[in-house]
Tab-separated table of N, CA and C in Angstrom:
chain	number	residue	atom	x	y	z
A	260	ARG	N	100.678	84.861	81.735
A	260	ARG	CA	101.391	84.100	82.749
A	260	ARG	C	101.621	84.978	83.977
A	261	ASP	N	101.306	84.436	85.134
A	261	ASP	CA	101.521	85.179	86.380
A	261	ASP	C	103.000	85.238	86.693
A	262	SER	N	103.409	86.378	87.202
A	262	SER	CA	104.809	86.506	87.587
A	262	SER	C	104.961	86.155	89.063
A	263	PHE	N	106.127	85.662	89.392
A	263	PHE	CA	106.416	85.370	90.785
A	263	PHE	C	107.773	85.952	91.106
A	264	PRO	N	107.915	86.736	92.133
A	264	PRO	CA	106.838	87.139	93.028
A	264	PRO	C	105.888	88.108	92.328
A	265	PRO	N	104.668	88.259	92.861
A	265	PRO	CA	103.719	89.164	92.208
A	265	PRO	C	104.259	90.592	92.202
A	266	LYS	N	103.968	91.298	91.136
A	266	LYS	CA	104.419	92.686	91.034
A	266	LYS	C	103.510	93.566	91.884
A	267	LEU	N	104.134	94.461	92.619
A	267	LEU	CA	103.386	95.388	93.444
A	267	LEU	C	103.259	96.707	92.694
A	268	ASP	N	102.086	97.258	92.688
A	268	ASP	CA	101.818	98.485	91.956
A	268	ASP	C	102.043	99.686	92.866
A	269	VAL	N	103.242	100.246	92.831
A	269	VAL	CA	103.549	101.365	93.712
A	269	VAL	C	102.913	102.667	93.237
A	270	VAL	N	102.661	102.783	91.941
A	270	VAL	CA	102.049	104.002	91.409
A	270	VAL	C	100.634	104.186	91.960
A	271	HIS	N	99.896	103.101	92.056
A	271	HIS	CA	98.508	103.169	92.509
A	271	HIS	C	98.337	102.576	93.911
A	272	ARG	N	99.404	102.578	94.665
A	272	ARG	CA	99.421	101.942	95.977
A	272	ARG	C	98.285	102.400	96.889
A	273	PHE	N	97.978	103.687	96.851
A	273	PHE	CA	97.007	104.236	97.799
A	273	PHE	C	95.634	104.478	97.189
A	274	ASP	N	95.399	104.031	95.965
A	274	ASP	CA	94.113	104.294	95.313
A	274	ASP	C	92.923	103.811	96.134
A	275	SER	N	93.037	102.684	96.761
A	275	SER	CA	91.930	102.178	97.575
A	275	SER	C	92.246	102.219	99.074
A	276	HIS	N	93.248	103.008	99.439
A	276	HIS	CA	93.660	103.120	100.847
A	276	HIS	C	93.876	104.592	101.222
A	277	PRO	N	92.807	105.378	101.304
A	277	PRO	CA	92.970	106.812	101.599
A	277	PRO	C	93.581	107.102	102.970
A	278	ILE	N	93.330	106.238	103.955
A	278	ILE	CA	93.915	106.459	105.286
A	278	ILE	C	95.426	106.273	105.213
A	279	HIS	N	95.863	105.239	104.511
A	279	HIS	CA	97.293	105.013	104.329
A	279	HIS	C	97.931	106.211	103.620
A	280	LYS	N	97.240	106.733	102.603
A	280	LYS	CA	97.772	107.858	101.827
A	280	LYS	C	97.974	109.081	102.726
A	281	LEU	N	96.982	109.372	103.567
A	281	LEU	CA	97.106	110.511	104.467
A	281	LEU	C	98.240	110.308	105.470
A	282	CYS	N	98.425	109.071	105.933
A	282	CYS	CA	99.535	108.782	106.857
A	282	CYS	C	100.875	108.900	106.143
A	283	TYR	N	100.917	108.496	104.883
A	283	TYR	CA	102.149	108.574	104.101
A	283	TYR	C	102.558	110.038	103.894
A	284	TYR	N	101.572	110.870	103.615
A	284	TYR	CA	101.829	112.298	103.411
A	284	TYR	C	101.535	113.075	104.695
A	285	ALA	N	102.012	112.555	105.802
A	285	ALA	CA	101.712	113.105	107.121
A	285	ALA	C	102.132	114.562	107.276
A	286	SER	N	103.163	114.982	106.582
A	286	SER	CA	103.632	116.359	106.758
A	286	SER	C	102.599	117.386	106.300
A	287	THR	N	101.678	116.985	105.424
A	287	THR	CA	100.665	117.926	104.930
A	287	THR	C	99.240	117.530	105.328
A	288	THR	N	99.090	116.436	106.022
A	288	THR	CA	97.765	115.950	106.424
A	288	THR	C	97.304	116.661	107.685
A	289	THR	N	96.035	117.042	107.700
A	289	THR	CA	95.465	117.622	108.918
A	289	THR	C	94.754	116.529	109.710
A	290	LYS	N	94.587	116.766	110.987
A	290	LYS	CA	93.865	115.814	111.830
A	290	LYS	C	92.434	115.642	111.330
A	291	GLU	N	91.829	116.719	110.879
A	291	GLU	CA	90.450	116.661	110.397
A	291	GLU	C	90.353	115.792	109.143
A	292	GLU	N	91.324	115.900	108.234
A	292	GLU	CA	91.321	115.065	107.030
A	292	GLU	C	91.418	113.588	107.403
A	293	LEU	N	92.301	113.272	108.353
A	293	LEU	CA	92.467	111.878	108.772
A	293	LEU	C	91.199	111.364	109.451
A	294	ARG	N	90.621	112.166	110.323
A	294	ARG	CA	89.372	111.760	110.989
A	294	ARG	C	88.266	111.489	109.967
A	295	GLN	N	88.147	112.349	108.961
A	295	GLN	CA	87.107	112.179	107.952
A	295	GLN	C	87.339	110.918	107.133
A	296	ALA	N	88.584	110.655	106.752
A	296	ALA	CA	88.897	109.445	105.976
A	296	ALA	C	88.587	108.190	106.783
A	297	ILE	N	88.907	108.200	108.065
A	297	ILE	CA	88.609	107.042	108.920
A	297	ILE	C	87.101	106.873	109.061
A	298	ALA	N	86.386	107.974	109.276
A	298	ALA	CA	84.926	107.893	109.412
A	298	ALA	C	84.303	107.351	108.127
A	299	ASN	N	84.774	107.793	106.980
A	299	ASN	CA	84.265	107.291	105.699
A	299	ASN	C	84.554	105.807	105.553
A	300	HIS	N	85.750	105.382	105.934
A	300	HIS	CA	86.130	103.964	105.848
A	300	HIS	C	85.280	103.119	106.776
A	301	GLN	N	85.060	103.603	107.992
A	301	GLN	CA	84.311	102.829	108.975
A	301	GLN	C	82.853	102.662	108.586
A	302	SER	N	82.340	103.574	107.762
A	302	SER	CA	80.949	103.430	107.332
A	302	SER	C	80.805	102.287	106.326
A	303	LEU	N	81.942	101.849	105.741
A	303	LEU	CA	81.925	100.785	104.746
A	303	LEU	C	82.376	99.434	105.279
A	304	THR	N	83.260	99.446	106.269
A	304	THR	CA	83.877	98.209	106.752
A	304	THR	C	83.926	98.190	108.269
A	305	PRO	N	84.263	97.046	108.856
A	305	PRO	CA	84.378	96.964	110.314
A	305	PRO	C	85.474	97.887	110.844
A	306	VAL	N	85.421	98.136	112.142
A	306	VAL	CA	86.377	99.025	112.792
A	306	VAL	C	87.696	98.290	113.010
A	307	GLN	N	88.448	98.147	111.946
A	307	GLN	CA	89.774	97.526	112.003
A	307	GLN	C	90.662	98.222	110.986
A	308	PRO	N	91.906	98.498	111.319
A	308	PRO	CA	92.798	99.063	110.307
A	308	PRO	C	93.136	97.986	109.279
A	309	VAL	N	93.075	98.333	108.018
A	309	VAL	CA	93.370	97.356	106.977
A	309	VAL	C	94.831	97.429	106.580
A	310	GLN	N	95.291	96.366	105.950
A	310	GLN	CA	96.660	96.331	105.445
A	310	GLN	C	96.637	96.617	103.956
A	311	ASP	N	97.664	97.327	103.480
A	311	ASP	CA	97.781	97.579	102.046
A	311	ASP	C	98.485	96.400	101.384
A	312	GLN	N	98.797	96.532	100.098
A	312	GLN	CA	99.407	95.426	99.353
A	312	GLN	C	100.791	95.048	99.878
A	313	PHE	N	101.391	95.920	100.692
A	313	PHE	CA	102.689	95.621	101.293
A	313	PHE	C	102.535	95.044	102.695
A	314	GLY	N	101.287	94.860	103.122
A	314	GLY	CA	101.023	94.320	104.444
A	314	GLY	C	101.151	95.350	105.554
A	315	MET	N	101.105	96.631	105.192
A	315	MET	CA	101.281	97.706	106.167
A	315	MET	C	99.931	98.271	106.604
A	316	THR	N	99.792	98.507	107.898
A	316	THR	CA	98.623	99.191	108.433
A	316	THR	C	98.905	100.694	108.411
A	317	PRO	N	97.881	101.526	108.629
A	317	PRO	CA	98.138	102.965	108.721
A	317	PRO	C	99.164	103.314	109.810
A	318	PHE	N	99.167	102.540	110.897
A	318	PHE	CA	100.156	102.775	111.958
A	318	PHE	C	101.570	102.626	111.405
A	319	HIS	N	101.798	101.558	110.677
A	319	HIS	CA	103.122	101.298	110.141
A	319	HIS	C	103.531	102.388	109.153
A	320	VAL	N	102.603	102.792	108.293
A	320	VAL	CA	102.900	103.846	107.316
A	320	VAL	C	103.270	105.136	108.034
A	321	LEU	N	102.481	105.514	109.027
A	321	LEU	CA	102.749	106.744	109.765
A	321	LEU	C	104.078	106.676	110.506
A	322	LEU	N	104.317	105.563	111.198
A	322	LEU	CA	105.527	105.458	112.011
A	322	LEU	C	106.786	105.225	111.178
A	323	SER	N	106.617	104.882	109.908
A	323	SER	CA	107.764	104.722	109.012
A	323	SER	C	108.177	106.052	108.388
A	324	SER	N	107.383	107.064	108.609
A	324	SER	CA	107.659	108.387	108.057
A	324	SER	C	108.932	108.955	108.687
A	325	PRO	N	109.702	109.735	107.908
A	325	PRO	CA	110.882	110.372	108.493
A	325	PRO	C	110.514	111.322	109.633
A	326	THR	N	109.290	111.836	109.598
A	326	THR	CA	108.830	112.743	110.652
A	326	THR	C	107.436	112.335	111.118
A	327	PRO	N	107.329	111.219	111.863
A	327	PRO	CA	106.009	110.790	112.346
A	327	PRO	C	105.419	111.861	113.261
A	328	ARG	N	104.122	112.049	113.153
A	328	ARG	CA	103.455	113.095	113.927
A	328	ARG	C	102.622	112.503	115.037
A	329	GLN	N	102.870	113.014	116.235
A	329	GLN	CA	102.158	112.558	117.420
A	329	GLN	C	100.660	112.812	117.296
A	330	ASP	N	100.263	113.964	116.762
A	330	ASP	CA	98.839	114.282	116.680
A	330	ASP	C	98.093	113.313	115.762
A	331	LEU	N	98.734	112.875	114.667
A	331	LEU	CA	98.078	111.922	113.774
A	331	LEU	C	98.037	110.526	114.393
A	332	LEU	N	99.065	110.163	115.141
A	332	LEU	CA	99.044	108.878	115.846
A	332	LEU	C	97.897	108.857	116.855
A	333	LEU	N	97.707	109.954	117.537
A	333	LEU	CA	96.613	110.029	118.508
A	333	LEU	C	95.259	109.909	117.824
A	334	VAL	N	95.121	110.460	116.612
A	334	VAL	CA	93.876	110.304	115.862
A	334	VAL	C	93.658	108.833	115.519
A	335	LEU	N	94.702	108.161	115.038
A	335	LEU	CA	94.579	106.731	114.742
A	335	LEU	C	94.169	105.954	115.986
A	336	LEU	N	94.762	106.293	117.119
A	336	LEU	CA	94.437	105.590	118.364
A	336	LEU	C	93.024	105.890	118.854
A	337	GLU	N	92.461	107.056	118.487
A	337	GLU	CA	91.066	107.361	118.823
A	337	GLU	C	90.129	106.349	118.165
A	338	TYR	N	90.427	106.029	116.916
A	338	TYR	CA	89.548	105.155	116.141
A	338	TYR	C	89.930	103.681	116.227
A	339	TYR	N	91.192	103.417	116.440
A	339	TYR	CA	91.678	102.041	116.540
A	339	TYR	C	92.413	101.885	117.865
A	340	PRO	N	91.702	102.042	118.994
A	340	PRO	CA	92.392	101.948	120.286
A	340	PRO	C	92.916	100.539	120.523
A	341	PRO	N	93.949	100.452	121.342
A	341	PRO	CA	94.524	99.128	121.626
A	341	PRO	C	93.496	98.113	122.115
A	342	SER	N	92.430	98.571	122.760
A	342	SER	CA	91.433	97.626	123.269
A	342	SER	C	90.705	96.888	122.147
A	343	ILE	N	90.604	97.483	120.940
A	343	ILE	CA	89.946	96.781	119.839
A	343	ILE	C	90.939	96.159	118.879
A	344	LEU	N	92.217	96.453	119.090
A	344	LEU	CA	93.238	95.873	118.229
A	344	LEU	C	93.792	94.622	118.877
A	345	ASP	N	93.859	93.579	118.133
A	345	ASP	CA	94.594	92.415	118.580
A	345	ASP	C	96.005	92.644	118.051
A	346	LEU	N	96.841	93.231	118.876
A	346	LEU	CA	98.158	93.664	118.401
A	346	LEU	C	98.992	92.527	117.835
A	347	LYS	N	98.716	91.310	118.274
A	347	LYS	CA	99.495	90.187	117.764
A	347	LYS	C	99.141	89.867	116.318
A	348	THR	N	97.955	90.247	115.873
A	348	THR	CA	97.585	89.957	114.487
A	348	THR	C	97.486	91.207	113.639
A	349	GLN	N	97.160	92.342	114.233
A	349	GLN	CA	96.998	93.559	113.447
A	349	GLN	C	98.303	94.324	113.259
A	350	LEU	N	99.151	94.325	114.251
A	350	LEU	CA	100.426	95.011	114.151
A	350	LEU	C	101.540	93.980	114.201
A	351	SER	N	102.526	94.187	113.368
A	351	SER	CA	103.685	93.304	113.433
A	351	SER	C	104.455	93.624	114.711
A	352	CYS	N	105.373	92.759	115.076
A	352	CYS	CA	106.208	93.011	116.258
A	352	CYS	C	106.969	94.312	116.084
A	353	GLU	N	107.427	94.556	114.857
A	353	GLU	CA	108.170	95.789	114.578
A	353	GLU	C	107.276	97.009	114.785
A	354	GLU	N	106.042	96.949	114.288
A	354	GLU	CA	105.113	98.064	114.455
A	354	GLU	C	104.811	98.294	115.934
A	355	GLU	N	104.605	97.220	116.660
A	355	GLU	CA	104.305	97.332	118.079
A	355	GLU	C	105.460	98.025	118.810
A	356	ARG	N	106.685	97.629	118.474
A	356	ARG	CA	107.861	98.271	119.080
A	356	ARG	C	107.941	99.743	118.685
A	357	GLU	N	107.646	100.054	117.411
A	357	GLU	CA	107.692	101.441	116.952
A	357	GLU	C	106.682	102.300	117.699
A	358	VAL	N	105.483	101.768	117.915
A	358	VAL	CA	104.469	102.504	118.660
A	358	VAL	C	104.942	102.731	120.090
A	359	GLU	N	105.465	101.704	120.734
A	359	GLU	CA	105.945	101.836	122.113
A	359	GLU	C	107.057	102.865	122.218
A	360	VAL	N	108.014	102.829	121.298
A	360	VAL	CA	109.127	103.788	121.319
A	360	VAL	C	108.612	105.193	121.084
A	361	PHE	N	107.746	105.345	120.082
A	361	PHE	CA	107.203	106.666	119.775
A	361	PHE	C	106.442	107.229	120.962
A	362	LEU	N	105.593	106.406	121.569
A	362	LEU	CA	104.813	106.878	122.705
A	362	LEU	C	105.704	107.203	123.887
A	363	SER	N	106.743	106.418	124.123
A	363	SER	CA	107.629	106.696	125.261
A	363	SER	C	108.387	108.007	125.054
A	364	LYS	N	108.758	108.303	123.818
A	364	LYS	CA	109.469	109.560	123.523
A	364	LYS	C	108.528	110.751	123.585
A	365	SER	N	107.241	110.508	123.380
A	365	SER	CA	106.263	111.587	123.347
A	365	SER	C	105.601	111.826	124.695
A	366	ASN	N	105.945	111.011	125.690
A	366	ASN	CA	105.352	111.120	127.024
A	366	ASN	C	103.838	110.988	126.976
A	367	ILE	N	103.356	110.016	126.213
A	367	ILE	CA	101.919	109.758	126.116
A	367	ILE	C	101.615	108.513	126.928
A	368	ASP	N	100.561	108.584	127.721
A	368	ASP	CA	100.152	107.407	128.487
A	368	ASP	C	99.173	106.588	127.706
């Protein structure tokens, strides 16, 4: 019998989402590791950030970190620039606000 609401598997949350995992563990992730994970993902799927089982994109995972890193955000933006993102469908309003606040505090254009 299916349970409702569906159970979310937090133990294996990142098994099929290596980019999300690197964003989650941002304090130890290098820019090169993130670039490689994105390049590997893009060779398999279209150039769009995917959502995990919680509906979070890599942007949301990174910006939800207690210590979001500007350098990793810039790597994400290299591969998923706003011009290819339909922010109304790919990022939630909350994520969009988080990106704007983070960028304004970081003095990034």
